[in-house]
Amino acid sequence: MKSIFIISDGTGRTAEQTLQAALTQFPGTEAEIILYGEVRTEHQINDIIHEVAARKGIIVHTLVTESLREELVRISRIQNIDAIDLMGPLLSRLGHHFAGTPTGEPGLFFSLNKEYFKRIDSMQFAFNHDDGQRDYEYEKAEIVLVGVSRTFKTPLSIYLAFKGWFVANYPIVLGVDIPESLGHMPAGSVFGLMTQPHDLSGLRQVRQHYLGGATGEYSSLEFVRRELNYAQNIFHRFEWPVIQVTNKPIEEIASEILAIKRRIDHPALDKKTNRDRR
């Protein structure tokens, strides 16, 4: 059974009614709805987030207080939890329609726009730093994905960017040194992507066929093995976490990356989450 957490700084009844209406469109799906109303402090937000993470749930919220919204967005991203904002888009659109901001919350409209534009910025960053572009700007990246060709670097970058992360990716090429900027990235920023030789060779053969066979030994099993060994040695030299991507959906790979990043960047937070799960 899926757990859905409603978080509101009011009674939460509006969110509950909306959620119940939406769930009627999913017949046969069982969901446990857990309501937290009158949420007024960041401490409450943090406690609830740990419970959501422990139950692997999602959040539906109707928070209008700017500081609470920002804290919820921040810690949900760290914990890789989906948080669905019911009130924010409505207030934002009404603000555009009435050419003003919601009464009593002068910073909310601009906060909503800030979140929107941050996501636009993260998507643009991923496009601008795809496949080794602008490696001299890697210090601006929160995550850099490194791997040989066809290890899902680009789709992973876009997926994580959609979640608000600033992501770059760099292709490992046999015999080519990595840029100096990569070697200086802080721990928890760079992740090596690894796959099985036979699977990678098969993927590359498909691409080679599409390109009319003009890629040389690119798809040969022997070449693939040498290139993967070369990449593995680089990952080991810099002590980068290695993620196996073979036969895994993008969502699962991204979750593994964010879980490792959370353990490195926020060890105390991760320990509390693990205690809650026990």
PDB file of C-alpha atoms in Angstrom:
ATOM      1  CA  MET A   1       0.000   0.000   0.000  1.00  0.00           C
ATOM      2  CA  LYS A   2       1.287   3.444  -0.972  1.00  0.00           C
ATOM      3  CA  SER A   3       1.547   6.180   1.642  1.00  0.00           C
ATOM      4  CA  ILE A   4       0.499   9.715   0.738  1.00  0.00           C
ATOM      5  CA  PHE A   5       1.260  12.463   3.244  1.00  0.00           C
ATOM      6  CA  ILE A   6      -0.797  15.649   3.270  1.00  0.00           C
ATOM      7  CA  ILE A   7       1.004  18.635   4.783  1.00  0.00           C
ATOM      8  CA  SER A   8      -0.863  21.860   5.413  1.00  0.00           C
ATOM      9  CA  ASP A   9      -0.402  24.952   7.525  1.00  0.00           C
ATOM     10  CA  GLY A  10      -4.206  24.931   7.894  1.00  0.00           C
ATOM     11  CA  THR A  11      -6.627  22.063   8.423  1.00  0.00           C
ATOM     12  CA  GLY A  12      -5.590  20.143   5.306  1.00  0.00           C
ATOM     13  CA  ARG A  13      -9.203  19.458   4.369  1.00  0.00           C
ATOM     14  CA  THR A  14      -8.902  21.079   0.942  1.00  0.00           C
ATOM     15  CA  ALA A  15      -5.886  18.926   0.089  1.00  0.00           C
ATOM     16  CA  GLU A  16      -7.589  15.789   1.404  1.00  0.00           C
ATOM     17  CA  GLN A  17     -10.750  16.372  -0.648  1.00  0.00           C
ATOM     18  CA  THR A  18      -8.709  17.083  -3.788  1.00  0.00           C
ATOM     19  CA  LEU A  19      -6.585  13.997  -3.241  1.00  0.00           C
ATOM     20  CA  GLN A  20      -9.595  11.770  -2.640  1.00  0.00           C
ATOM     21  CA  ALA A  21     -11.154  13.033  -5.869  1.00  0.00           C
ATOM     22  CA  ALA A  22      -7.946  12.311  -7.777  1.00  0.00           C
ATOM     23  CA  LEU A  23      -7.636   8.806  -6.338  1.00  0.00           C
ATOM     24  CA  THR A  24     -11.035   7.858  -7.771  1.00  0.00           C
ATOM     25  CA  GLN A  25      -9.289   7.879 -11.154  1.00  0.00           C
ATOM     26  CA  PHE A  26      -7.103   4.979 -10.011  1.00  0.00           C
ATOM     27  CA  PRO A  27      -9.555   2.166  -9.229  1.00  0.00           C
ATOM     28  CA  GLY A  28      -8.067  -0.779  -7.421  1.00  0.00           C
ATOM     29  CA  THR A  29      -5.199   1.285  -6.036  1.00  0.00           C
ATOM     30  CA  GLU A  30      -4.920   1.293  -2.259  1.00  0.00           C
ATOM     31  CA  ALA A  31      -3.393   4.322  -0.600  1.00  0.00           C
ATOM     32  CA  GLU A  32      -2.888   5.253   3.032  1.00  0.00           C
ATOM     33  CA  ILE A  33      -3.517   8.964   3.536  1.00  0.00           C
ATOM     34  CA  ILE A  34      -1.697  10.551   6.469  1.00  0.00           C
ATOM     35  CA  LEU A  35      -2.730  14.107   7.253  1.00  0.00           C
ATOM     36  CA  TYR A  36      -0.545  16.647   9.046  1.00  0.00           C
ATOM     37  CA  GLY A  37      -2.401  19.893   9.620  1.00  0.00           C
ATOM     38  CA  GLU A  38      -1.380  23.081  11.421  1.00  0.00           C
ATOM     39  CA  VAL A  39       2.244  22.658  10.324  1.00  0.00           C
ATOM     40  CA  ARG A  40       3.836  25.960  11.273  1.00  0.00           C
ATOM     41  CA  THR A  41       7.549  25.284  11.912  1.00  0.00           C
ATOM     42  CA  GLU A  42      10.534  23.986   9.979  1.00  0.00           C
ATOM     43  CA  HIS A  43      11.132  21.464  12.777  1.00  0.00           C
ATOM     44  CA  GLN A  44       7.723  19.933  12.057  1.00  0.00           C
ATOM     45  CA  ILE A  45       8.573  19.811   8.342  1.00  0.00           C
ATOM     46  CA  ASN A  46      11.816  17.956   9.046  1.00  0.00           C
ATOM     47  CA  ASP A  47      10.154  15.401  11.319  1.00  0.00           C
ATOM     48  CA  ILE A  48       7.438  14.693   8.756  1.00  0.00           C
ATOM     49  CA  ILE A  49       9.948  14.356   5.912  1.00  0.00           C
ATOM     50  CA  HIS A  50      11.837  11.662   7.823  1.00  0.00           C
ATOM     51  CA  GLU A  51       8.618   9.688   8.265  1.00  0.00           C
ATOM     52  CA  VAL A  52       7.801  10.073   4.553  1.00  0.00           C
ATOM     53  CA  ALA A  53      11.274   8.831   3.615  1.00  0.00           C
ATOM     54  CA  ALA A  54      11.000   5.875   5.985  1.00  0.00           C
ATOM     55  CA  ARG A  55       7.690   4.829   4.394  1.00  0.00           C
ATOM     56  CA  LYS A  56       8.813   5.666   0.852  1.00  0.00           C
ATOM     57  CA  GLY A  57       5.781   7.879   0.464  1.00  0.00           C
ATOM     58  CA  ILE A  58       4.992  11.041  -1.434  1.00  0.00           C
ATOM     59  CA  ILE A  59       3.798  14.451  -0.254  1.00  0.00           C
ATOM     60  CA  VAL A  60       0.807  16.556  -1.246  1.00  0.00           C
ATOM     61  CA  HIS A  61       0.943  19.979   0.361  1.00  0.00           C
ATOM     62  CA  THR A  62      -0.946  23.249   0.548  1.00  0.00           C
ATOM     63  CA  LEU A  63       1.653  25.366   2.334  1.00  0.00           C
ATOM     64  CA  VAL A  64       1.435  29.095   1.710  1.00  0.00           C
ATOM     65  CA  THR A  65       4.096  30.231   4.192  1.00  0.00           C
ATOM     66  CA  GLU A  66       7.219  31.038   2.192  1.00  0.00           C
ATOM     67  CA  SER A  67       9.800  29.746   4.690  1.00  0.00           C
ATOM     68  CA  LEU A  68       7.954  26.437   5.118  1.00  0.00           C
ATOM     69  CA  ARG A  69       7.626  25.963   1.381  1.00  0.00           C
ATOM     70  CA  GLU A  70      11.336  26.599   0.884  1.00  0.00           C
ATOM     71  CA  GLU A  71      12.278  24.135   3.627  1.00  0.00           C
ATOM     72  CA  LEU A  72       9.949  21.499   2.216  1.00  0.00           C
ATOM     73  CA  VAL A  73      11.400  21.921  -1.273  1.00  0.00           C
ATOM     74  CA  ARG A  74      14.963  21.819   0.062  1.00  0.00           C
ATOM     75  CA  ILE A  75      14.717  18.712   2.202  1.00  0.00           C
ATOM     76  CA  SER A  76      12.417  16.852  -0.218  1.00  0.00           C
ATOM     77  CA  ARG A  77      15.068  17.269  -2.881  1.00  0.00           C
ATOM     78  CA  ILE A  78      17.775  15.951  -0.552  1.00  0.00           C
ATOM     79  CA  GLN A  79      15.632  12.927   0.358  1.00  0.00           C
ATOM     80  CA  ASN A  80      14.500  12.395  -3.261  1.00  0.00           C
ATOM     81  CA  ILE A  81      10.841  12.613  -2.284  1.00  0.00           C
ATOM     82  CA  ASP A  82       8.115  13.728  -4.686  1.00  0.00           C
ATOM     83  CA  ALA A  83       6.318  16.740  -3.214  1.00  0.00           C
ATOM     84  CA  ILE A  84       3.201  17.843  -5.078  1.00  0.00           C
ATOM     85  CA  ASP A  85       2.228  21.468  -4.561  1.00  0.00           C
ATOM     86  CA  LEU A  86      -1.523  21.986  -4.848  1.00  0.00           C
ATOM     87  CA  MET A  87      -1.711  25.611  -3.759  1.00  0.00           C
ATOM     88  CA  GLY A  88       1.392  27.152  -5.330  1.00  0.00           C
ATOM     89  CA  PRO A  89       0.491  26.928  -9.048  1.00  0.00           C
ATOM     90  CA  LEU A  90      -3.030  28.207  -8.344  1.00  0.00           C
ATOM     91  CA  LEU A  91      -1.750  31.211  -6.393  1.00  0.00           C
ATOM     92  CA  SER A  92       0.847  31.908  -9.067  1.00  0.00           C
ATOM     93  CA  ARG A  93      -1.692  31.882 -11.909  1.00  0.00           C
ATOM     94  CA  LEU A  94      -4.133  34.002  -9.916  1.00  0.00           C
ATOM     95  CA  GLY A  95      -1.321  36.423  -9.216  1.00  0.00           C
ATOM     96  CA  HIS A  96      -0.712  36.766 -12.950  1.00  0.00           C
ATOM     97  CA  HIS A  97      -4.444  37.153 -13.626  1.00  0.00           C
ATOM     98  CA  PHE A  98      -4.999  39.795 -10.973  1.00  0.00           C
ATOM     99  CA  ALA A  99      -1.575  41.417 -11.508  1.00  0.00           C
ATOM    100  CA  GLY A 100      -0.729  41.161  -7.843  1.00  0.00           C
ATOM    101  CA  THR A 101       0.372  38.906  -5.057  1.00  0.00           C
ATOM    102  CA  PRO A 102      -1.703  36.867  -2.580  1.00  0.00           C
ATOM    103  CA  THR A 103      -2.976  38.967   0.312  1.00  0.00           C
ATOM    104  CA  GLY A 104      -0.922  38.663   3.491  1.00  0.00           C
ATOM    105  CA  GLU A 105       2.017  36.900   1.818  1.00  0.00           C
ATOM    106  CA  PRO A 106       3.972  39.573  -0.077  1.00  0.00           C
ATOM    107  CA  GLY A 107       6.898  37.234  -0.825  1.00  0.00           C
ATOM    108  CA  LEU A 108       4.964  34.175  -1.933  1.00  0.00           C
ATOM    109  CA  PHE A 109       4.368  35.101  -5.555  1.00  0.00           C
ATOM    110  CA  PHE A 110       8.033  35.854  -6.101  1.00  0.00           C
ATOM    111  CA  SER A 111       9.006  32.674  -4.254  1.00  0.00           C
ATOM    112  CA  LEU A 112       6.827  30.621  -6.608  1.00  0.00           C
ATOM    113  CA  ASN A 113       8.423  32.284  -9.602  1.00  0.00           C
ATOM    114  CA  LYS A 114      11.864  31.686  -8.097  1.00  0.00           C
ATOM    115  CA  GLU A 115      11.184  27.945  -7.855  1.00  0.00           C
ATOM    116  CA  TYR A 116       9.902  27.885 -11.421  1.00  0.00           C
ATOM    117  CA  PHE A 117      12.871  29.769 -12.825  1.00  0.00           C
ATOM    118  CA  LYS A 118      15.322  27.680 -10.826  1.00  0.00           C
ATOM    119  CA  ARG A 119      13.978  24.582 -12.568  1.00  0.00           C
ATOM    120  CA  ILE A 120      14.316  26.333 -15.923  1.00  0.00           C
ATOM    121  CA  ASP A 121      17.900  27.241 -14.996  1.00  0.00           C
ATOM    122  CA  SER A 122      18.748  23.674 -13.989  1.00  0.00           C
ATOM    123  CA  MET A 123      17.380  22.318 -17.278  1.00  0.00           C
ATOM    124  CA  GLN A 124      19.345  24.901 -19.253  1.00  0.00           C
ATOM    125  CA  PHE A 125      22.460  24.065 -17.258  1.00  0.00           C
ATOM    126  CA  ALA A 126      22.094  20.377 -18.167  1.00  0.00           C
ATOM    127  CA  PHE A 127      21.771  21.200 -21.864  1.00  0.00           C
ATOM    128  CA  ASN A 128      24.751  23.576 -21.772  1.00  0.00           C
ATOM    129  CA  HIS A 129      26.963  21.053 -19.955  1.00  0.00           C
ATOM    130  CA  ASP A 130      25.993  17.906 -21.822  1.00  0.00           C
ATOM    131  CA  ASP A 131      28.661  15.535 -23.170  1.00  0.00           C
ATOM    132  CA  GLY A 132      31.662  17.445 -21.834  1.00  0.00           C
ATOM    133  CA  GLN A 133      30.641  20.942 -22.887  1.00  0.00           C
ATOM    134  CA  ARG A 134      31.935  23.833 -20.781  1.00  0.00           C
ATOM    135  CA  ASP A 135      33.974  21.662 -18.424  1.00  0.00           C
ATOM    136  CA  TYR A 136      35.600  24.854 -17.161  1.00  0.00           C
ATOM    137  CA  GLU A 137      32.288  25.614 -15.381  1.00  0.00           C
ATOM    138  CA  TYR A 138      32.040  22.352 -13.464  1.00  0.00           C
ATOM    139  CA  GLU A 139      32.441  24.129 -10.140  1.00  0.00           C
ATOM    140  CA  LYS A 140      28.874  25.378 -10.661  1.00  0.00           C
ATOM    141  CA  ALA A 141      27.532  21.828 -10.951  1.00  0.00           C
ATOM    142  CA  GLU A 142      25.980  19.985  -8.015  1.00  0.00           C
ATOM    143  CA  ILE A 143      26.342  16.624  -9.773  1.00  0.00           C
ATOM    144  CA  VAL A 144      28.653  15.509 -12.597  1.00  0.00           C
ATOM    145  CA  LEU A 145      27.986  12.164 -14.289  1.00  0.00           C
ATOM    146  CA  VAL A 146      31.002  10.482 -15.862  1.00  0.00           C
ATOM    147  CA  GLY A 147      31.003   7.404 -18.065  1.00  0.00           C
ATOM    148  CA  VAL A 148      31.734   5.945 -21.469  1.00  0.00           C
ATOM    149  CA  SER A 149      29.350   6.400 -24.376  1.00  0.00           C
ATOM    150  CA  ARG A 150      25.856   4.885 -23.984  1.00  0.00           C
ATOM    151  CA  THR A 151      25.761   4.749 -20.179  1.00  0.00           C
ATOM    152  CA  PHE A 152      22.670   7.023 -20.003  1.00  0.00           C
ATOM    153  CA  LYS A 153      24.531  10.176 -19.002  1.00  0.00           C
ATOM    154  CA  THR A 154      22.276  12.568 -20.916  1.00  0.00           C
ATOM    155  CA  PRO A 155      18.856  11.161 -19.931  1.00  0.00           C
ATOM    156  CA  LEU A 156      20.006  10.962 -16.314  1.00  0.00           C
ATOM    157  CA  SER A 157      21.166  14.581 -16.462  1.00  0.00           C
ATOM    158  CA  ILE A 158      17.805  15.734 -17.802  1.00  0.00           C
ATOM    159  CA  TYR A 159      15.869  13.689 -15.244  1.00  0.00           C
ATOM    160  CA  LEU A 160      17.881  15.083 -12.331  1.00  0.00           C
ATOM    161  CA  ALA A 161      17.710  18.604 -13.773  1.00  0.00           C
ATOM    162  CA  PHE A 162      13.931  18.337 -13.843  1.00  0.00           C
ATOM    163  CA  LYS A 163      14.126  17.665 -10.107  1.00  0.00           C
ATOM    164  CA  GLY A 164      16.075  20.912  -9.691  1.00  0.00           C
ATOM    165  CA  TRP A 165      19.676  19.656  -9.626  1.00  0.00           C
ATOM    166  CA  PHE A 166      22.425  21.388 -11.594  1.00  0.00           C
ATOM    167  CA  VAL A 167      23.943  18.482 -13.511  1.00  0.00           C
ATOM    168  CA  ALA A 168      26.759  18.147 -16.032  1.00  0.00           C
ATOM    169  CA  ASN A 169      28.070  15.017 -17.721  1.00  0.00           C
ATOM    170  CA  TYR A 170      31.407  14.086 -19.214  1.00  0.00           C
ATOM    171  CA  PRO A 171      32.221  11.248 -21.652  1.00  0.00           C
ATOM    172  CA  ILE A 172      35.125   8.910 -20.906  1.00  0.00           C
ATOM    173  CA  VAL A 173      37.064   8.133 -24.086  1.00  0.00           C
ATOM    174  CA  LEU A 174      39.772   5.477 -24.163  1.00  0.00           C
ATOM    175  CA  GLY A 175      43.207   7.067 -23.855  1.00  0.00           C
ATOM    176  CA  VAL A 176      41.892  10.622 -23.347  1.00  0.00           C
ATOM    177  CA  ASP A 177      42.632  12.314 -20.028  1.00  0.00           C
ATOM    178  CA  ILE A 178      39.776  13.872 -18.072  1.00  0.00           C
ATOM    179  CA  PRO A 179      39.806  17.664 -17.567  1.00  0.00           C
ATOM    180  CA  GLU A 180      41.618  18.987 -14.520  1.00  0.00           C
ATOM    181  CA  SER A 181      38.421  20.597 -13.246  1.00  0.00           C
ATOM    182  CA  LEU A 182      36.842  17.172 -12.707  1.00  0.00           C
ATOM    183  CA  GLY A 183      39.659  16.016 -10.462  1.00  0.00           C
ATOM    184  CA  HIS A 184      39.104  18.985  -8.152  1.00  0.00           C
ATOM    185  CA  MET A 185      35.376  18.454  -7.608  1.00  0.00           C
ATOM    186  CA  PRO A 186      34.346  17.929  -3.955  1.00  0.00           C
ATOM    187  CA  ALA A 187      33.309  14.515  -2.641  1.00  0.00           C
ATOM    188  CA  GLY A 188      29.736  13.607  -3.459  1.00  0.00           C
ATOM    189  CA  SER A 189      29.704  15.625  -6.676  1.00  0.00           C
ATOM    190  CA  VAL A 190      31.054  13.197  -9.284  1.00  0.00           C
ATOM    191  CA  PHE A 191      29.551   9.785 -10.045  1.00  0.00           C
ATOM    192  CA  GLY A 192      30.934   7.122 -12.343  1.00  0.00           C
ATOM    193  CA  LEU A 193      28.469   5.185 -14.473  1.00  0.00           C
ATOM    194  CA  MET A 194      29.366   1.567 -15.213  1.00  0.00           C
ATOM    195  CA  THR A 195      27.663  -1.180 -17.196  1.00  0.00           C
ATOM    196  CA  GLN A 196      28.285  -4.751 -18.396  1.00  0.00           C
ATOM    197  CA  PRO A 197      30.425  -5.162 -21.545  1.00  0.00           C
ATOM    198  CA  HIS A 198      27.991  -7.408 -23.433  1.00  0.00           C
ATOM    199  CA  ASP A 199      25.042  -5.067 -22.802  1.00  0.00           C
ATOM    200  CA  LEU A 200      27.030  -2.009 -23.818  1.00  0.00           C
ATOM    201  CA  SER A 201      28.307  -3.696 -26.950  1.00  0.00           C
ATOM    202  CA  GLY A 202      24.730  -4.549 -27.920  1.00  0.00           C
ATOM    203  CA  LEU A 203      23.566  -0.952 -27.416  1.00  0.00           C
ATOM    204  CA  ARG A 204      26.435   0.363 -29.484  1.00  0.00           C
ATOM    205  CA  GLN A 205      25.745  -2.093 -32.289  1.00  0.00           C
ATOM    206  CA  VAL A 206      22.257  -0.625 -32.586  1.00  0.00           C
ATOM    207  CA  ARG A 207      23.736   2.866 -32.810  1.00  0.00           C
ATOM    208  CA  GLN A 208      26.376   1.700 -35.273  1.00  0.00           C
ATOM    209  CA  HIS A 209      23.677   0.236 -37.513  1.00  0.00           C
ATOM    210  CA  TYR A 210      21.769   3.531 -37.344  1.00  0.00           C
ATOM    211  CA  LEU A 211      24.914   5.425 -38.391  1.00  0.00           C
ATOM    212  CA  GLY A 212      25.555   3.076 -41.276  1.00  0.00           C
ATOM    213  CA  GLY A 213      28.463   1.201 -39.702  1.00  0.00           C
ATOM    214  CA  ALA A 214      30.761   4.247 -39.746  1.00  0.00           C
ATOM    215  CA  THR A 215      31.950   3.997 -36.106  1.00  0.00           C
ATOM    216  CA  GLY A 216      34.889   1.587 -36.474  1.00  0.00           C
ATOM    217  CA  GLU A 217      35.559  -0.658 -33.480  1.00  0.00           C
ATOM    218  CA  TYR A 218      33.247   1.417 -31.279  1.00  0.00           C
ATOM    219  CA  SER A 219      30.822  -1.485 -30.708  1.00  0.00           C
ATOM    220  CA  SER A 220      33.251  -4.426 -30.643  1.00  0.00           C
ATOM    221  CA  LEU A 221      33.234  -6.375 -27.380  1.00  0.00           C
ATOM    222  CA  GLU A 222      36.995  -6.177 -26.993  1.00  0.00           C
ATOM    223  CA  PHE A 223      37.050  -2.401 -27.439  1.00  0.00           C
ATOM    224  CA  VAL A 224      34.132  -1.998 -25.023  1.00  0.00           C
ATOM    225  CA  ARG A 225      35.981  -4.011 -22.373  1.00  0.00           C
ATOM    226  CA  ARG A 226      39.116  -1.903 -22.731  1.00  0.00           C
ATOM    227  CA  GLU A 227      37.140   1.313 -22.510  1.00  0.00           C
ATOM    228  CA  LEU A 228      35.206   0.182 -19.428  1.00  0.00           C
ATOM    229  CA  ASN A 229      38.445  -0.889 -17.712  1.00  0.00           C
ATOM    230  CA  TYR A 230      39.925   2.509 -18.534  1.00  0.00           C
ATOM    231  CA  ALA A 231      36.883   4.229 -17.025  1.00  0.00           C
ATOM    232  CA  GLN A 232      36.980   1.987 -13.940  1.00  0.00           C
ATOM    233  CA  ASN A 233      40.609   2.930 -13.319  1.00  0.00           C
ATOM    234  CA  ILE A 234      39.711   6.625 -13.469  1.00  0.00           C
ATOM    235  CA  PHE A 235      36.824   6.145 -11.029  1.00  0.00           C
ATOM    236  CA  HIS A 236      39.119   4.266  -8.656  1.00  0.00           C
ATOM    237  CA  ARG A 237      41.890   6.866  -8.892  1.00  0.00           C
ATOM    238  CA  PHE A 238      39.591   9.698  -7.820  1.00  0.00           C
ATOM    239  CA  GLU A 239      37.508   7.539  -5.444  1.00  0.00           C
ATOM    240  CA  TRP A 240      34.272   8.450  -7.177  1.00  0.00           C
ATOM    241  CA  PRO A 241      31.148   6.433  -6.304  1.00  0.00           C
ATOM    242  CA  VAL A 242      30.324   3.971  -9.084  1.00  0.00           C
ATOM    243  CA  ILE A 243      26.741   3.289 -10.154  1.00  0.00           C
ATOM    244  CA  GLN A 244      25.846   0.181 -12.141  1.00  0.00           C
ATOM    245  CA  VAL A 245      23.297   1.154 -14.802  1.00  0.00           C
ATOM    246  CA  THR A 246      22.740  -2.216 -16.501  1.00  0.00           C
ATOM    247  CA  ASN A 247      19.039  -3.091 -16.842  1.00  0.00           C
ATOM    248  CA  LYS A 248      17.944  -0.289 -14.502  1.00  0.00           C
ATOM    249  CA  PRO A 249      15.347   2.412 -15.205  1.00  0.00           C
ATOM    250  CA  ILE A 250      16.468   6.037 -15.069  1.00  0.00           C
ATOM    251  CA  GLU A 251      14.439   6.650 -11.898  1.00  0.00           C
ATOM    252  CA  GLU A 252      16.238   3.864 -10.012  1.00  0.00           C
ATOM    253  CA  ILE A 253      19.686   5.027 -11.107  1.00  0.00           C
ATOM    254  CA  ALA A 254      18.864   8.602 -10.082  1.00  0.00           C
ATOM    255  CA  SER A 255      17.619   7.409  -6.689  1.00  0.00           C
ATOM    256  CA  GLU A 256      20.898   5.569  -6.072  1.00  0.00           C
ATOM    257  CA  ILE A 257      22.897   8.667  -6.992  1.00  0.00           C
ATOM    258  CA  LEU A 258      20.872  10.924  -4.698  1.00  0.00           C
ATOM    259  CA  ALA A 259      21.015   8.415  -1.825  1.00  0.00           C
ATOM    260  CA  ILE A 260      24.819   8.332  -2.023  1.00  0.00           C
ATOM    261  CA  LYS A 261      24.987  12.105  -2.323  1.00  0.00           C
ATOM    262  CA  ARG A 262      22.769  12.467   0.743  1.00  0.00           C
ATOM    263  CA  ARG A 263      25.008  10.127   2.761  1.00  0.00           C
ATOM    264  CA  ILE A 264      28.083  12.159   1.816  1.00  0.00           C
ATOM    265  CA  ASP A 265      26.627  15.673   2.033  1.00  0.00           C
ATOM    266  CA  HIS A 266      24.251  15.161   4.970  1.00  0.00           C
ATOM    267  CA  PRO A 267      25.493  12.227   7.086  1.00  0.00           C
ATOM    268  CA  ALA A 268      23.511  13.259  10.183  1.00  0.00           C
ATOM    269  CA  LEU A 269      20.312  13.555   8.149  1.00  0.00           C
ATOM    270  CA  ASP A 270      20.890  10.162   6.545  1.00  0.00           C
ATOM    271  CA  LYS A 271      21.530   8.497   9.904  1.00  0.00           C
ATOM    272  CA  LYS A 272      18.260   9.879  11.277  1.00  0.00           C
ATOM    273  CA  THR A 273      16.376   8.613   8.210  1.00  0.00           C
ATOM    274  CA  ASN A 274      17.870   5.139   8.621  1.00  0.00           C
ATOM    275  CA  ARG A 275      16.912   5.077  12.305  1.00  0.00           C
ATOM    276  CA  ASP A 276      13.351   6.042  11.408  1.00  0.00           C
ATOM    277  CA  ARG A 277      13.188   3.179   8.885  1.00  0.00           C
ATOM    278  CA  ARG A 278      14.205   0.693  11.559  1.00  0.00           C
TER     279      ARG A 278
END
